[in-house]
mmCIF file of C-alpha atoms in Angstrom:
data_model
loop_
_atom_site.group_PDB
_atom_site.id
_atom_site.type_symbol
_atom_site.label_atom_id
_atom_site.label_comp_id
_atom_site.label_asym_id
_atom_site.label_seq_id
_atom_site.Cartn_x
_atom_site.Cartn_y
_atom_site.Cartn_z
ATOM 1 C CA MET A 5 -64.060 33.987 -105.592
ATOM 2 C CA ALA A 6 -63.374 36.858 -108.676
ATOM 3 C CA ALA A 7 -59.871 37.809 -106.846
ATOM 4 C CA VAL A 8 -58.933 34.308 -106.483
ATOM 5 C CA THR A 9 -59.192 33.380 -110.013
ATOM 6 C CA PHE A 10 -57.770 36.251 -110.550
ATOM 7 C CA ARG A 11 -54.654 35.676 -108.997
ATOM 8 C CA ARG A 12 -54.715 31.797 -109.830
ATOM 9 C CA GLY A 13 -54.819 33.392 -113.343
ATOM 10 C CA LEU A 14 -51.788 35.650 -112.834
ATOM 11 C CA ALA A 15 -49.982 33.338 -111.123
ATOM 12 C CA GLY A 16 -50.393 31.031 -113.896
ATOM 13 C CA VAL A 17 -49.312 33.256 -116.199
ATOM 14 C CA SER A 18 -46.023 34.447 -114.709
ATOM 15 C CA GLY A 19 -45.001 30.760 -114.217
ATOM 16 C CA ALA A 20 -45.244 30.596 -118.008
ATOM 17 C CA ALA A 21 -43.838 33.642 -119.011
ATOM 18 C CA ILE A 22 -40.675 32.598 -116.470
ATOM 19 C CA SER A 23 -40.493 28.973 -118.087
ATOM 20 C CA ALA A 24 -41.107 30.837 -121.828
ATOM 21 C CA LEU A 25 -38.118 33.044 -120.955
ATOM 22 C CA ALA A 26 -35.740 30.712 -118.709
ATOM 23 C CA GLN A 27 -36.209 28.031 -122.110
ATOM 24 C CA PHE A 28 -35.472 30.841 -124.485
ATOM 25 C CA VAL A 29 -31.719 31.986 -122.474
ATOM 26 C CA LEU A 30 -31.141 27.757 -122.635
ATOM 27 C CA VAL A 31 -31.449 27.726 -126.569
ATOM 28 C CA VAL A 32 -29.186 31.108 -126.763
ATOM 29 C CA VAL A 33 -26.377 29.317 -123.845
ATOM 30 C CA VAL A 34 -26.423 26.351 -125.357
ATOM 31 C CA THR A 35 -26.695 27.280 -129.125
ATOM 32 C CA ARG A 36 -24.109 29.749 -128.351
ATOM 33 C CA ALA A 37 -21.347 27.634 -126.269
ATOM 34 C CA TYR A 38 -21.306 24.247 -128.338
ATOM 35 C CA PRO A 39 -21.216 23.254 -132.586
ATOM 36 C CA ALA A 40 -24.255 22.894 -133.912
ATOM 37 C CA ALA A 41 -24.359 19.324 -133.977
ATOM 38 C CA GLU A 42 -23.583 18.418 -130.303
ATOM 39 C CA ALA A 43 -26.534 21.707 -129.674
ATOM 40 C CA GLY A 44 -28.961 19.561 -132.014
ATOM 41 C CA GLY A 45 -28.158 16.311 -129.956
ATOM 42 C CA PHE A 46 -29.098 18.134 -127.010
ATOM 43 C CA PHE A 47 -32.368 19.726 -128.190
ATOM 44 C CA THR A 48 -32.803 15.996 -129.873
ATOM 45 C CA ALA A 49 -32.352 14.477 -126.588
ATOM 46 C CA THR A 50 -34.703 16.787 -124.497
ATOM 47 C CA ALA A 51 -37.144 16.572 -126.802
ATOM 48 C CA LEU A 52 -37.533 13.747 -126.962
ATOM 49 C CA ALA A 53 -37.691 12.783 -123.203
ATOM 50 C CA LEU A 54 -40.491 15.027 -123.220
ATOM 51 C CA MET A 55 -42.277 13.340 -125.602
ATOM 52 C CA VAL A 56 -41.945 10.172 -123.854
ATOM 53 C CA ALA A 57 -42.520 11.127 -120.617
ATOM 54 C CA GLY A 58 -45.433 12.863 -122.133
ATOM 55 C CA VAL A 59 -46.606 9.318 -123.630
ATOM 56 C CA ALA A 60 -45.808 7.294 -120.236
ATOM 57 C CA LYS A 61 -47.851 9.629 -118.264
ATOM 58 C CA LEU A 62 -51.009 7.837 -119.727
ATOM 59 C CA ASP A 63 -53.248 11.123 -118.682
ATOM 60 C CA ALA A 64 -53.226 9.507 -115.554
ATOM 61 C CA GLY A 65 -52.994 13.704 -114.227
ATOM 62 C CA ASN A 66 -56.083 14.022 -114.962
ATOM 63 C CA GLY A 67 -58.277 10.980 -114.088
ATOM 64 C CA LEU A 68 -56.262 11.782 -110.662
ATOM 65 C CA ILE A 69 -57.539 15.457 -110.700
ATOM 66 C CA TYR A 70 -61.017 14.235 -111.418
ATOM 67 C CA PHE A 71 -60.961 10.973 -108.607
ATOM 68 C CA ILE A 72 -59.351 13.387 -105.580
ATOM 69 C CA ALA A 73 -61.898 16.379 -106.337
ATOM 70 C CA ARG A 74 -65.152 13.814 -106.191
ATOM 71 C CA ALA A 75 -63.038 12.241 -103.210
ATOM 72 C CA ARG A 76 -63.727 15.963 -101.719
ATOM 73 C CA THR A 77 -67.611 14.217 -100.617
ATOM 74 C CA TYR A 78 -66.618 11.402 -98.565
ATOM 75 C CA GLY A 79 -63.745 13.403 -96.395
ATOM 76 C CA TYR A 80 -60.941 12.898 -99.332
ATOM 77 C CA ARG A 81 -60.458 8.600 -98.315
ATOM 78 C CA GLY A 82 -58.910 6.405 -100.914
ATOM 79 C CA ILE A 83 -56.615 9.368 -101.607
ATOM 80 C CA SER A 84 -53.571 6.940 -101.271
ATOM 81 C CA GLY A 85 -55.364 4.133 -103.131
ATOM 82 C CA TYR A 86 -55.858 6.194 -106.258
ATOM 83 C CA LEU A 87 -52.385 7.671 -106.024
ATOM 84 C CA ARG A 88 -51.208 3.747 -106.550
ATOM 85 C CA ALA A 89 -53.572 3.166 -109.367
ATOM 86 C CA ALA A 90 -52.235 6.114 -110.910
ATOM 87 C CA LEU A 91 -48.284 5.940 -110.302
ATOM 88 C CA VAL A 92 -47.871 2.431 -110.778
ATOM 89 C CA PRO A 93 -48.438 1.971 -114.404
ATOM 90 C CA CYS A 94 -46.692 5.250 -115.292
ATOM 91 C CA VAL A 95 -44.047 3.798 -113.726
ATOM 92 C CA LEU A 96 -43.722 1.056 -114.922
ATOM 93 C CA VAL A 97 -44.002 2.705 -118.991
ATOM 94 C CA ALA A 98 -41.853 5.378 -117.764
ATOM 95 C CA ALA A 99 -39.122 2.522 -116.608
ATOM 96 C CA GLY A 100 -39.318 0.505 -119.545
ATOM 97 C CA ALA A 101 -39.084 3.284 -121.866
ATOM 98 C CA ALA A 102 -35.660 4.378 -120.191
ATOM 99 C CA VAL A 103 -34.574 0.705 -120.905
ATOM 100 C CA VAL A 104 -35.212 1.243 -124.257
ATOM 101 C CA LEU A 105 -34.233 4.722 -125.181
ATOM 102 C CA TYR A 106 -30.731 4.839 -123.144
ATOM 103 C CA PRO A 107 -28.531 3.894 -125.823
ATOM 104 C CA ARG A 108 -29.829 7.077 -127.762
ATOM 105 C CA ILE A 109 -30.233 9.426 -124.967
ATOM 106 C CA GLY A 110 -27.827 8.127 -121.907
ATOM 107 C CA PRO A 111 -28.213 8.678 -118.341
ATOM 108 C CA LEU A 112 -31.301 11.223 -119.155
ATOM 109 C CA ALA A 113 -33.248 8.035 -119.304
ATOM 110 C CA ALA A 114 -32.980 7.176 -115.880
ATOM 111 C CA LEU A 115 -34.968 9.874 -114.880
ATOM 112 C CA LEU A 116 -37.440 9.343 -117.019
ATOM 113 C CA PRO A 117 -39.746 7.908 -114.703
ATOM 114 C CA VAL A 118 -38.863 10.750 -112.420
ATOM 115 C CA MET A 119 -39.853 13.247 -114.359
ATOM 116 C CA VAL A 120 -43.573 11.055 -114.876
ATOM 117 C CA VAL A 121 -43.677 10.921 -110.930
ATOM 118 C CA VAL A 122 -42.929 14.575 -110.464
ATOM 119 C CA ASP A 123 -46.260 15.261 -113.518
ATOM 120 C CA VAL A 124 -48.742 12.997 -111.372
ATOM 121 C CA LEU A 125 -47.611 14.389 -108.203
ATOM 122 C CA LEU A 126 -48.699 17.812 -109.244
ATOM 123 C CA ALA A 127 -51.688 17.150 -110.932
ATOM 124 C CA ALA A 128 -52.831 15.476 -107.410
ATOM 125 C CA THR A 129 -51.967 18.242 -105.655
ATOM 126 C CA ARG A 130 -54.552 20.344 -108.372
ATOM 127 C CA GLY A 131 -57.457 17.725 -107.366
ATOM 128 C CA PHE A 132 -56.912 19.367 -104.076
ATOM 129 C CA GLY A 133 -57.319 22.742 -105.278
ATOM 130 C CA SER A 134 -53.935 24.207 -105.603
ATOM 131 C CA LEU A 135 -52.289 25.417 -108.579
ATOM 132 C CA ARG A 136 -49.016 26.667 -106.189
ATOM 133 C CA PRO A 137 -47.046 23.785 -107.026
ATOM 134 C CA THR A 138 -47.820 23.346 -110.042
ATOM 135 C CA VAL A 139 -46.887 26.840 -110.984
ATOM 136 C CA LEU A 140 -43.502 27.068 -108.827
ATOM 137 C CA LEU A 141 -41.872 23.869 -109.770
ATOM 138 C CA ASP A 142 -43.112 23.217 -113.148
ATOM 139 C CA GLY A 143 -43.176 26.591 -114.289
ATOM 140 C CA MET A 144 -40.747 28.430 -112.342
ATOM 141 C CA LEU A 145 -38.861 25.859 -110.022
ATOM 142 C CA VAL A 146 -37.619 23.530 -112.877
ATOM 143 C CA PRO A 147 -36.799 25.907 -116.055
ATOM 144 C CA ALA A 148 -34.611 28.535 -113.517
ATOM 145 C CA CYS A 149 -32.432 25.670 -112.424
ATOM 146 C CA GLN A 150 -32.176 23.696 -116.068
ATOM 147 C CA LEU A 151 -30.597 26.782 -117.694
ATOM 148 C CA VAL A 152 -28.435 27.008 -114.552
ATOM 149 C CA LEU A 153 -27.202 23.738 -114.382
ATOM 150 C CA VAL A 154 -26.994 23.795 -118.378
ATOM 151 C CA ALA A 155 -24.951 26.936 -118.510
ATOM 152 C CA ALA A 156 -23.073 26.602 -115.784
ATOM 153 C CA SER A 157 -22.350 23.494 -117.964
ATOM 154 C CA ALA A 158 -20.985 25.136 -120.162
ATOM 155 C CA LEU A 159 -18.896 27.390 -118.763
ATOM 156 C CA ALA A 160 -17.256 24.599 -117.575
ATOM 157 C CA GLY A 161 -16.732 23.374 -121.112
ATOM 158 C CA THR A 162 -18.726 20.205 -120.195
ATOM 159 C CA PRO A 163 -19.047 17.265 -123.093
ATOM 160 C CA ALA A 164 -21.720 18.277 -124.911
ATOM 161 C CA SER A 165 -23.069 14.789 -124.235
ATOM 162 C CA TRP A 166 -23.613 15.809 -119.939
ATOM 163 C CA LEU A 167 -25.977 18.478 -120.683
ATOM 164 C CA PRO A 168 -28.863 16.300 -121.100
ATOM 165 C CA VAL A 169 -28.217 15.070 -117.536
ATOM 166 C CA ALA A 170 -27.910 18.551 -116.395
ATOM 167 C CA TRP A 171 -31.202 19.405 -117.637
ATOM 168 C CA GLY A 172 -32.695 17.066 -116.510
ATOM 169 C CA ALA A 173 -31.194 16.653 -112.834
ATOM 170 C CA PRO A 174 -33.802 19.775 -111.425
ATOM 171 C CA TYR A 175 -36.190 16.618 -111.490
ATOM 172 C CA LEU A 176 -35.014 14.966 -108.481
ATOM 173 C CA PRO A 177 -35.780 17.904 -106.004
ATOM 174 C CA ALA A 178 -39.323 18.516 -107.626
ATOM 175 C CA LEU A 179 -39.881 15.252 -107.411
ATOM 176 C CA VAL A 180 -39.291 15.417 -103.321
ATOM 177 C CA LEU A 181 -41.398 18.682 -103.045
ATOM 178 C CA ALA A 182 -44.031 17.518 -104.978
ATOM 179 C CA ALA A 183 -44.142 14.442 -102.570
ATOM 180 C CA ALA A 184 -43.774 16.434 -99.519
ATOM 181 C CA GLY A 185 -46.464 19.384 -100.520
ATOM 182 C CA LEU A 186 -49.287 16.571 -101.538
ATOM 183 C CA ARG A 187 -48.310 14.682 -98.355
ATOM 184 C CA GLY A 188 -49.297 18.008 -96.437
ATOM 185 C CA ARG A 189 -52.455 18.256 -98.088
ATOM 186 C CA ALA A 190 -53.527 14.313 -98.357
ATOM 187 C CA PRO A 191 -55.332 12.727 -95.264
ATOM 188 C CA ARG A 192 -52.583 10.559 -93.182
ATOM 189 C CA THR A 193 -55.464 8.209 -92.373
ATOM 190 C CA ALA A 194 -56.462 7.746 -96.484
ATOM 191 C CA TYR A 195 -58.868 4.464 -96.948
ATOM 192 C CA LEU A 196 -59.894 3.228 -99.866
ATOM 193 C CA PRO A 197 -63.562 3.301 -100.082
ATOM 194 C CA GLY A 198 -65.420 0.237 -98.881
ATOM 195 C CA THR A 199 -62.061 -1.507 -97.181
ATOM 196 C CA GLY A 200 -61.949 -0.108 -93.958
ATOM 197 C CA ARG A 201 -57.837 -0.850 -94.525
ATOM 198 C CA ASP A 202 -55.196 1.872 -93.816
ATOM 199 C CA LEU A 203 -53.106 2.499 -96.975
ATOM 200 C CA TRP A 204 -50.454 4.435 -95.563
ATOM 201 C CA ARG A 205 -49.111 1.617 -93.746
#
């Protein structure tokens, strides 16, 4: 148990370190490639997207972790019902925020629901007791891909107004991978307790 805890802690620290390094290098790239006003616009857009996505999550991830962990006592039945209960309100709030923020942050607004869903799905995998998807996707894949895409856009001379799209694009593959990883962990015949109804259909 101690070895497992140590490995999880080390993985978490490694993911945080990679994420911090990628973000630092991204700041350096953007501030050197674009005038201060354009770089500031990029950082404002991404910070606003992160802030709004954080609110739109409605703290559903923490609740999902609790309910999935508790569902272990009856064979993980009802998982799909819990996922829907967590995802639907978050997606609706994020979609509404995207409409409101589109004039301010442009196409990046369309990715707000994606950012929220990725976070909720990763929380669900933590409910199953696995930190690996969160570390690999949120801590490593997304920050590294953001750095690569933004740096490539800067080298190509892309207008600064499109940098937020390059920054947000990695959430799309992260969504696919998070969903695939969760699908492999959740039972394929999940029932909402007390209904006997198959909710995967």
